Amino acid sequence: MAAGARIGKRIRGLFLLWGAIVLLVTGCATRPATPPTRSGPQPCDTCIEGVSNFSKVSPLLWRGAQPTEAGFRNLEAAGAKTIISLREHHDDLPLLEETKLNYLRIPMDAWNPEEAELVLFLTQLERLLKDPDSAPVFVHCAEGKDRTGYSIAAYRMLFENWTAEDAIHEMFDFRFNTVWFRNPGFLKRLDIERVRKRMQRAP
């Protein structure tokens, strides 16, 4: 067999192997069954110009993807007072210069949720939501679906007593990337009472 043919065969084999791995991984994060008693909010790409995947979790808590500079101005005009960014390698400050929005950055991984980071996020969020000068609060990451997804899911479970199944279902509604197959399992294993106790001890 010619060298070129052997190389081509190996490349095809690698592509087939990669495809099998992708199918296996995404299969581990299949969409949960639709909860029979709840119809939740859906993402909106046109509600706030410059902000995609937007929704109001509650009147005082909003979520979405990375806003543009105009998007931040439009959020402020709509009533938002504080921005929480969950992005690791991006700073919103240059985009906020023409606004009076408060800004807090809590970096997280899209693919590797950590309880300690969630405790920090939920502790800060609870304090902000209780402060009339800080709420409404807008939470975002790059696309508003993975870091924002599991963070809002944890909020639902802690403060609104949602089941993990309902919270995960909403995460999928907001375009969760199934490549991050560990995230639903993390939420199912999350000990909400332990999180609550850790928040009470937070400085």
Coordinates of N, CA and C in Angstrom, one line a residue:
M1 N 0.8 -1.2 0.0 CA 0.0 0.0 0.0 C 0.9 1.2 0.0
A2 N 0.5 2.2 -0.8 CA 1.3 3.4 -0.9 C 1.2 4.2 0.4
A3 N 2.3 5.0 0.7 CA 2.4 5.8 1.9 C 1.2 6.7 2.0
G4 N 0.8 7.4 0.9 CA -0.3 8.3 0.9 C -1.6 7.7 1.3
A5 N -1.8 6.5 0.8 CA -3.0 5.7 1.1 C -3.1 5.4 2.5
R6 N -1.9 4.9 3.1 CA -1.9 4.5 4.5 C -2.2 5.7 5.4
I7 N -1.6 6.9 5.0 CA -1.8 8.1 5.8 C -3.3 8.5 5.8
G8 N -3.9 8.4 4.6 CA -5.3 8.8 4.4 C -6.2 7.9 5.2
K9 N -5.8 6.6 5.3 CA -6.6 5.6 6.0 C -6.6 5.9 7.5
R10 N -5.4 6.3 8.0 CA -5.2 6.7 9.4 C -6.0 7.9 9.8
I11 N -6.0 8.9 8.9 CA -6.7 10.1 9.1 C -8.2 9.8 9.2
R12 N -8.7 9.0 8.3 CA -10.1 8.7 8.4 C -10.5 7.9 9.7
G13 N -9.5 7.1 10.1 CA -9.8 6.4 11.3 C -9.8 7.3 12.5
L14 N -8.9 8.3 12.5 CA -8.9 9.3 13.6 C -10.2 10.1 13.6
F15 N -10.7 10.5 12.5 CA -12.0 11.2 12.4 C -13.2 10.3 12.9
L16 N -13.2 9.0 12.6 CA -14.2 8.2 13.1 C -14.1 8.0 14.6
L17 N -12.9 7.9 15.1 CA -12.7 7.8 16.5 C -13.2 9.0 17.3
W18 N -12.9 10.2 16.7 CA -13.3 11.5 17.3 C -14.8 11.6 17.3
G19 N -15.4 11.2 16.2 CA -16.9 11.3 16.1 C -17.5 10.4 17.2
A20 N -17.0 9.2 17.4 CA -17.5 8.3 18.4 C -17.4 8.9 19.8
I21 N -16.3 9.5 20.1 CA -16.1 10.2 21.4 C -17.1 11.3 21.6
V22 N -17.3 12.1 20.6 CA -18.2 13.2 20.7 C -19.6 12.7 20.9
L23 N -20.0 11.6 20.2 CA -21.4 11.0 20.4 C -21.5 10.5 21.9
L24 N -20.4 9.9 22.4 CA -20.5 9.3 23.7 C -20.6 10.4 24.7
V25 N -19.8 11.5 24.6 CA -19.8 12.6 25.5 C -21.2 13.3 25.6
T26 N -21.7 13.7 24.4 CA -22.9 14.4 24.3 C -24.1 13.5 24.8
G27 N -23.9 12.2 24.6 CA -25.0 11.3 25.0 C -25.1 11.3 26.5
C28 N -24.1 11.6 27.2 CA -24.1 11.7 28.7 C -24.8 12.9 29.2
A29 N -25.2 13.8 28.3 CA -25.8 15.1 28.7 C -27.1 15.3 28.0
T30 N -27.9 14.2 27.8 CA -29.1 14.3 27.1 C -30.1 15.1 27.9
R31 N -31.0 15.8 27.2 CA -32.0 16.7 27.8 C -32.9 15.9 28.8
P32 N -33.1 16.4 30.0 CA -34.0 15.7 30.9 C -35.4 15.8 30.5
A33 N -36.2 14.9 31.1 CA -37.6 15.0 30.7 C -38.3 16.3 31.1
T34 N -39.2 16.8 30.3 CA -39.9 18.0 30.7 C -40.7 17.9 32.0
P35 N -40.4 18.8 32.9 CA -41.2 18.7 34.2 C -42.6 19.0 33.9
P36 N -43.6 18.2 34.4 CA -45.0 18.3 34.0 C -45.7 19.5 34.6
T37 N -45.1 20.1 35.6 CA -45.9 21.1 36.4 C -45.4 22.5 36.2
R38 N -44.3 22.7 35.3 CA -43.8 24.1 35.3 C -43.4 24.4 33.8
S39 N -43.8 25.6 33.4 CA -43.3 26.1 32.1 C -42.5 27.4 32.4
G40 N -41.2 27.3 32.2 CA -40.3 28.4 32.7 C -40.1 29.4 31.6
P41 N -39.3 30.5 31.9 CA -39.0 31.5 31.0 C -38.1 31.0 29.8
Q42 N -38.1 31.7 28.7 CA -37.4 31.3 27.6 C -36.4 32.4 27.2
P43 N -35.3 32.0 26.5 CA -34.3 33.1 26.1 C -34.9 34.0 25.1
C44 N -34.5 35.3 25.1 CA -34.9 36.3 24.2 C -33.7 37.0 23.6
D45 N -33.6 37.0 22.3 CA -32.5 37.7 21.6 C -32.8 39.1 21.2
T46 N -34.1 39.6 21.4 CA -34.5 40.9 20.9 C -35.1 41.8 22.0
C47 N -35.1 41.3 23.2 CA -35.8 42.0 24.3 C -34.9 43.3 24.7
I48 N -33.6 43.1 24.8 CA -32.7 44.2 25.1 C -31.7 44.2 23.9
E49 N -31.7 45.2 23.1 CA -30.7 45.3 22.0 C -29.3 45.3 22.5
G50 N -28.5 44.4 21.9 CA -27.1 44.3 22.3 C -26.9 43.2 23.4
V51 N -28.0 42.5 23.7 CA -27.9 41.4 24.7 C -28.7 40.2 24.2
S52 N -28.0 39.1 23.9 CA -28.7 37.9 23.4 C -28.9 36.9 24.6
N53 N -29.7 35.9 24.4 CA -30.0 34.9 25.4 C -30.5 35.5 26.7
F54 N -31.3 36.6 26.6 CA -31.7 37.4 27.8 C -33.0 36.8 28.4
S55 N -33.1 37.0 29.7 CA -34.3 36.6 30.4 C -34.3 37.3 31.8
K56 N -35.5 37.4 32.3 CA -35.6 37.9 33.7 C -35.9 36.6 34.6
V57 N -35.0 36.3 35.4 CA -35.2 35.2 36.3 C -36.2 35.6 37.4
S58 N -36.1 36.8 37.8 CA -37.1 37.5 38.7 C -37.1 38.9 38.3
P59 N -38.0 39.8 38.9 CA -37.9 41.2 38.6 C -36.5 41.8 39.0
L60 N -35.8 41.2 40.0 CA -34.6 41.8 40.4 C -33.3 41.1 39.9
L61 N -33.5 39.9 39.2 CA -32.4 39.1 38.7 C -32.6 38.8 37.3
W62 N -31.6 39.3 36.4 CA -31.7 39.1 35.0 C -30.5 38.3 34.6
R63 N -30.6 37.7 33.4 CA -29.5 36.9 32.9 C -29.3 37.1 31.4
G64 N -28.1 36.7 30.9 CA -28.0 36.8 29.4 C -26.5 36.6 29.0
A65 N -26.3 36.8 27.7 CA -24.9 36.6 27.2 C -24.1 38.0 27.3
Q66 N -22.9 37.9 26.9 CA -22.0 39.1 27.0 C -22.7 40.3 26.2
P67 N -23.0 41.4 26.9 CA -23.5 42.5 26.2 C -22.5 43.3 25.4
T68 N -22.9 44.0 24.4 CA -22.1 44.9 23.7 C -22.0 46.2 24.5
E69 N -21.3 47.2 24.1 CA -21.2 48.5 24.8 C -22.6 49.1 24.8
A70 N -23.3 49.0 23.7 CA -24.7 49.6 23.6 C -25.6 48.7 24.5
G71 N -25.3 47.4 24.5 CA -26.1 46.5 25.4 C -26.1 46.9 26.8
F72 N -24.9 47.3 27.3 CA -24.8 47.7 28.7 C -25.6 49.0 28.9
R73 N -25.6 49.9 28.0 CA -26.3 51.2 28.1 C -27.8 50.8 28.1
N74 N -28.2 49.9 27.3 CA -29.7 49.5 27.2 C -30.1 48.8 28.5
L75 N -29.2 48.0 29.1 CA -29.6 47.4 30.3 C -29.8 48.4 31.4
E76 N -28.9 49.4 31.4 CA -29.1 50.5 32.4 C -30.4 51.3 32.2
A77 N -30.7 51.5 30.9 CA -31.9 52.2 30.6 C -33.1 51.4 31.0
A78 N -33.0 50.1 31.0 CA -34.1 49.2 31.4 C -34.3 49.1 32.9
G79 N -33.3 49.6 33.6 CA -33.4 49.6 35.1 C -32.3 48.8 35.8
A80 N -31.4 48.1 35.1 CA -30.4 47.3 35.8 C -29.4 48.3 36.5
K81 N -28.9 47.8 37.7 CA -28.0 48.6 38.5 C -26.6 48.0 38.7
T82 N -26.6 46.6 38.6 CA -25.3 45.9 38.9 C -25.1 44.9 37.8
I83 N -23.9 44.7 37.4 CA -23.5 43.7 36.5 C -22.6 42.7 37.2
I84 N -22.9 41.4 37.1 CA -22.0 40.3 37.5 C -21.5 39.6 36.3
S85 N -20.2 39.6 36.1 CA -19.6 38.8 35.0 C -18.9 37.5 35.6
L86 N -19.2 36.4 34.9 CA -18.6 35.1 35.3 C -17.5 34.7 34.4
R87 N -17.0 35.7 33.5 CA -16.0 35.3 32.5 C -14.6 35.4 33.2
E88 N -13.7 34.5 32.7 CA -12.4 34.4 33.2 C -11.4 35.4 32.5
H89 N -11.5 35.5 31.2 CA -10.5 36.3 30.5 C -11.1 37.5 29.8
H90 N -12.0 38.1 30.4 CA -12.6 39.3 29.8 C -13.1 40.3 30.9
D91 N -12.7 41.5 30.7 CA -13.1 42.6 31.7 C -14.1 43.5 31.1
D92 N -15.2 43.7 31.7 CA -16.3 44.6 31.1 C -16.0 46.1 31.3
L93 N -15.1 46.4 32.2 CA -14.9 47.8 32.6 C -14.8 48.8 31.4
P94 N -14.0 48.5 30.3 CA -13.9 49.4 29.2 C -15.3 49.7 28.5
L95 N -16.2 48.7 28.7 CA -17.5 48.8 28.0 C -18.5 49.5 28.9
L96 N -18.1 49.8 30.2 CA -19.0 50.4 31.2 C -18.8 51.8 31.4
E97 N -17.8 52.4 30.7 CA -17.4 53.8 31.0 C -18.5 54.8 30.9
E98 N -19.4 54.6 30.0 CA -20.5 55.5 29.7 C -21.7 55.2 30.6
T99 N -21.6 54.3 31.6 CA -22.7 54.0 32.4 C -22.4 54.2 33.9
K100 N -23.4 54.1 34.7 CA -23.2 54.2 36.2 C -23.4 52.9 36.8
L101 N -23.3 51.8 36.1 CA -23.6 50.5 36.6 C -22.5 50.0 37.5
N102 N -22.9 49.4 38.6 CA -22.0 48.7 39.5 C -21.4 47.4 38.8
Y103 N -20.2 47.0 39.2 CA -19.6 45.9 38.4 C -18.9 44.9 39.4
L104 N -19.2 43.6 39.2 CA -18.5 42.6 40.0 C -18.2 41.5 39.1
R105 N -16.9 41.0 39.2 CA -16.5 39.9 38.4 C -16.1 38.7 39.3
I106 N -16.7 37.5 39.0 CA -16.5 36.3 39.7 C -16.1 35.2 38.6
P107 N -14.9 35.1 38.3 CA -14.5 34.1 37.2 C -14.8 32.7 37.5
M108 N -15.4 32.0 36.5 CA -15.7 30.6 36.6 C -15.3 29.9 35.3
D109 N -15.3 28.5 35.4 CA -15.0 27.7 34.2 C -16.4 27.3 33.7
A110 N -16.5 27.2 32.3 CA -17.7 26.7 31.7 C -17.9 25.3 31.9
W111 N -16.8 24.5 32.0 CA -16.8 23.1 32.0 C -16.5 22.4 33.3
N112 N -16.2 23.2 34.3 CA -15.8 22.7 35.6 C -16.3 23.5 36.8
P113 N -17.6 23.3 37.1 CA -18.2 24.0 38.2 C -17.5 23.7 39.5
E114 N -17.3 24.7 40.4 CA -16.7 24.4 41.7 C -17.7 25.0 42.7
E115 N -17.9 24.3 43.8 CA -18.8 24.7 44.8 C -18.3 26.0 45.5
A116 N -17.0 26.1 45.7 CA -16.5 27.3 46.4 C -16.8 28.6 45.6
E117 N -16.7 28.5 44.2 CA -17.1 29.7 43.4 C -18.6 30.0 43.5
L118 N -19.4 28.9 43.5 CA -20.8 29.1 43.6 C -21.2 29.7 44.9
V119 N -20.5 29.3 46.0 CA -20.8 29.9 47.3 C -20.5 31.4 47.3
L120 N -19.4 31.8 46.7 CA -19.0 33.2 46.5 C -20.1 33.9 45.7
F121 N -20.4 33.4 44.6 CA -21.4 34.0 43.7 C -22.8 34.2 44.4
L122 N -23.3 33.1 45.0 CA -24.6 33.2 45.7 C -24.6 34.1 46.9
T123 N -23.5 34.1 47.6 CA -23.4 35.0 48.7 C -23.4 36.5 48.3
Q124 N -22.6 36.8 47.3 CA -22.6 38.2 46.8 C -24.0 38.6 46.1
L125 N -24.5 37.6 45.4 CA -25.8 37.9 44.7 C -26.9 38.1 45.8
E126 N -27.0 37.4 46.8 CA -28.0 37.6 47.9 C -27.9 39.0 48.5
R127 N -26.7 39.4 48.7 CA -26.5 40.7 49.3 C -26.9 41.8 48.4
L128 N -26.6 41.6 47.1 CA -26.9 42.7 46.1 C -28.4 42.7 45.9
L129 N -29.1 41.6 45.9 CA -30.5 41.6 45.7 C -31.3 42.2 46.8
K130 N -30.7 42.2 48.0 CA -31.4 42.9 49.2 C -31.1 44.4 49.2
D131 N -30.2 44.9 48.4 CA -29.9 46.3 48.4 C -30.6 47.0 47.3
P132 N -31.5 47.9 47.6 CA -32.2 48.7 46.6 C -31.3 49.5 45.6
D133 N -30.1 49.8 46.1 CA -29.2 50.6 45.2 C -28.4 49.7 44.3
S134 N -28.6 48.3 44.4 CA -27.8 47.4 43.6 C -28.6 46.5 42.7
A135 N -29.9 46.4 42.9 CA -30.7 45.6 42.1 C -31.7 46.4 41.3
P136 N -32.0 45.9 40.1 CA -31.8 44.6 39.5 C -30.3 44.3 39.2
V137 N -30.0 43.0 39.2 CA -28.7 42.5 38.9 C -28.7 41.7 37.6
F138 N -27.8 42.0 36.7 CA -27.7 41.3 35.5 C -26.5 40.4 35.5
V139 N -26.6 39.1 35.3 CA -25.6 38.1 35.4 C -25.3 37.6 34.0
H140 N -24.0 37.5 33.6 CA -23.7 37.0 32.3 C -22.3 36.3 32.3
C141 N -22.1 35.5 31.2 CA -20.8 35.0 30.9 C -20.6 35.3 29.4
A142 N -20.0 34.5 28.6 CA -19.8 34.8 27.2 C -21.1 34.6 26.4
E143 N -21.8 33.5 26.6 CA -23.0 33.2 25.8 C -24.2 33.1 26.7
G144 N -24.1 33.2 28.0 CA -25.2 33.2 28.9 C -25.9 31.8 29.0
K145 N -25.1 30.8 28.8 CA -25.7 29.4 28.8 C -25.0 28.4 29.7
D146 N -23.7 28.5 29.9 CA -23.0 27.5 30.6 C -22.7 27.9 32.0
R147 N -21.7 28.8 32.2 CA -21.5 29.4 33.5 C -22.7 30.0 34.1
T148 N -23.4 30.9 33.3 CA -24.6 31.5 33.8 C -25.7 30.4 34.0
G149 N -25.7 29.4 33.2 CA -26.7 28.3 33.3 C -26.6 27.6 34.6
Y150 N -25.4 27.1 35.0 CA -25.3 26.4 36.3 C -25.4 27.3 37.5
S151 N -25.0 28.5 37.3 CA -25.1 29.5 38.5 C -26.5 29.8 38.8
I152 N -27.3 30.1 37.7 CA -28.7 30.4 37.9 C -29.5 29.2 38.4
A153 N -29.1 28.0 37.9 CA -29.7 26.7 38.4 C -29.5 26.6 39.9
A154 N -28.2 26.9 40.3 CA -28.0 26.8 41.8 C -28.8 27.8 42.6
Y155 N -29.0 29.0 42.0 CA -29.8 30.0 42.6 C -31.2 29.5 42.8
R156 N -31.8 28.9 41.7 CA -33.1 28.4 41.7 C -33.3 27.3 42.8
M157 N -32.3 26.4 42.9 CA -32.4 25.4 43.9 C -32.2 25.9 45.3
L158 N -31.4 26.9 45.5 CA -31.2 27.4 46.9 C -32.3 28.3 47.4
F159 N -32.6 29.3 46.5 CA -33.5 30.4 47.0 C -35.0 30.1 46.6
E160 N -35.2 29.3 45.6 CA -36.6 29.1 45.1 C -37.1 27.6 45.3
N161 N -36.2 26.8 45.9 CA -36.5 25.4 46.2 C -36.9 24.6 45.0
W162 N -36.3 24.9 43.9 CA -36.5 24.1 42.7 C -35.7 22.7 42.9
T163 N -36.2 21.7 42.3 CA -35.5 20.5 42.2 C -34.3 20.6 41.2
A164 N -33.4 19.7 41.4 CA -32.2 19.7 40.4 C -32.7 19.5 39.0
E165 N -33.7 18.6 38.9 CA -34.3 18.3 37.5 C -34.9 19.5 36.9
D166 N -35.6 20.3 37.6 CA -36.2 21.5 37.0 C -35.2 22.5 36.7
A167 N -34.2 22.7 37.6 CA -33.1 23.7 37.3 C -32.3 23.3 36.1
I168 N -32.0 22.0 36.0 CA -31.2 21.5 34.8 C -32.1 21.7 33.5
H169 N -33.3 21.4 33.6 CA -34.2 21.6 32.4 C -34.1 23.0 32.0
E170 N -34.2 24.0 32.9 CA -34.1 25.4 32.5 C -32.7 25.7 31.9
M171 N -31.7 25.1 32.4 CA -30.4 25.3 31.9 C -30.3 24.8 30.4
F172 N -31.0 23.7 30.1 CA -31.0 23.3 28.7 C -31.9 24.3 27.8
D173 N -32.9 24.8 28.4 CA -33.8 25.8 27.7 C -32.9 27.0 27.2
F174 N -31.9 27.3 28.0 CA -31.1 28.5 27.6 C -29.8 28.1 26.9
R175 N -29.9 27.0 26.1 CA -28.9 26.7 25.1 C -27.7 26.1 25.7
F176 N -27.8 25.4 26.8 CA -26.6 24.8 27.4 C -25.9 23.9 26.4
N177 N -24.5 24.0 26.4 CA -23.7 23.3 25.5 C -23.4 21.9 26.1
T178 N -24.0 20.9 25.5 CA -23.9 19.5 26.0 C -22.5 18.9 26.0
V179 N -21.6 19.6 25.4 CA -20.2 19.1 25.5 C -19.7 19.1 27.0
W180 N -20.2 20.1 27.7 CA -19.9 20.2 29.2 C -20.8 19.2 30.0
F181 N -20.6 17.9 29.7 CA -21.5 16.9 30.3 C -21.4 16.8 31.8
R182 N -20.4 17.3 32.4 CA -20.3 17.2 33.9 C -21.2 18.1 34.6
N183 N -21.7 19.2 33.9 CA -22.4 20.2 34.7 C -23.8 19.7 35.2
P184 N -24.6 19.0 34.4 CA -25.8 18.5 35.0 C -25.6 17.6 36.2
G185 N -24.6 16.7 36.1 CA -24.3 15.8 37.3 C -23.8 16.6 38.5
F186 N -23.1 17.7 38.3 CA -22.6 18.5 39.4 C -23.9 19.1 40.1
L187 N -24.8 19.5 39.4 CA -26.0 20.1 40.0 C -26.8 19.0 40.7
K188 N -26.9 17.8 40.2 CA -27.6 16.7 40.9 C -27.0 16.4 42.2
R189 N -25.6 16.5 42.2 CA -24.9 16.1 43.5 C -24.8 17.3 44.4
L190 N -25.1 18.5 44.0 CA -24.9 19.7 44.8 C -25.7 19.6 46.1
D191 N -25.0 19.7 47.3 CA -25.7 19.7 48.6 C -26.1 21.1 49.0
I192 N -27.4 21.4 48.8 CA -27.8 22.7 49.0 C -27.7 23.2 50.4
E193 N -27.9 22.3 51.4 CA -27.8 22.6 52.8 C -26.4 22.9 53.1
R194 N -25.4 22.2 52.5 CA -24.0 22.5 52.8 C -23.7 23.9 52.2
V195 N -24.2 24.2 51.0 CA -24.0 25.5 50.4 C -24.5 26.6 51.3
R196 N -25.7 26.4 51.8 CA -26.3 27.4 52.7 C -25.5 27.6 53.9
K197 N -25.0 26.6 54.5 CA -24.1 26.8 55.7 C -22.8 27.5 55.4
R198 N -22.2 27.2 54.2 CA -21.0 27.8 53.8 C -21.3 29.3 53.6
M199 N -22.4 29.6 53.0 CA -22.8 31.0 52.8 C -22.9 31.8 54.1
Q200 N -23.4 31.1 55.1 CA -23.6 31.8 56.4 C -22.3 32.1 57.1
R201 N -21.2 31.3 56.7 CA -19.9 31.5 57.3 C -19.1 32.5 56.5
A202 N -19.6 32.8 55.3 CA -18.8 33.7 54.4 C -18.6 35.1 55.0
P203 N -17.4 35.7 54.8 CA -17.2 37.0 55.3 C -18.0 38.1 54.7

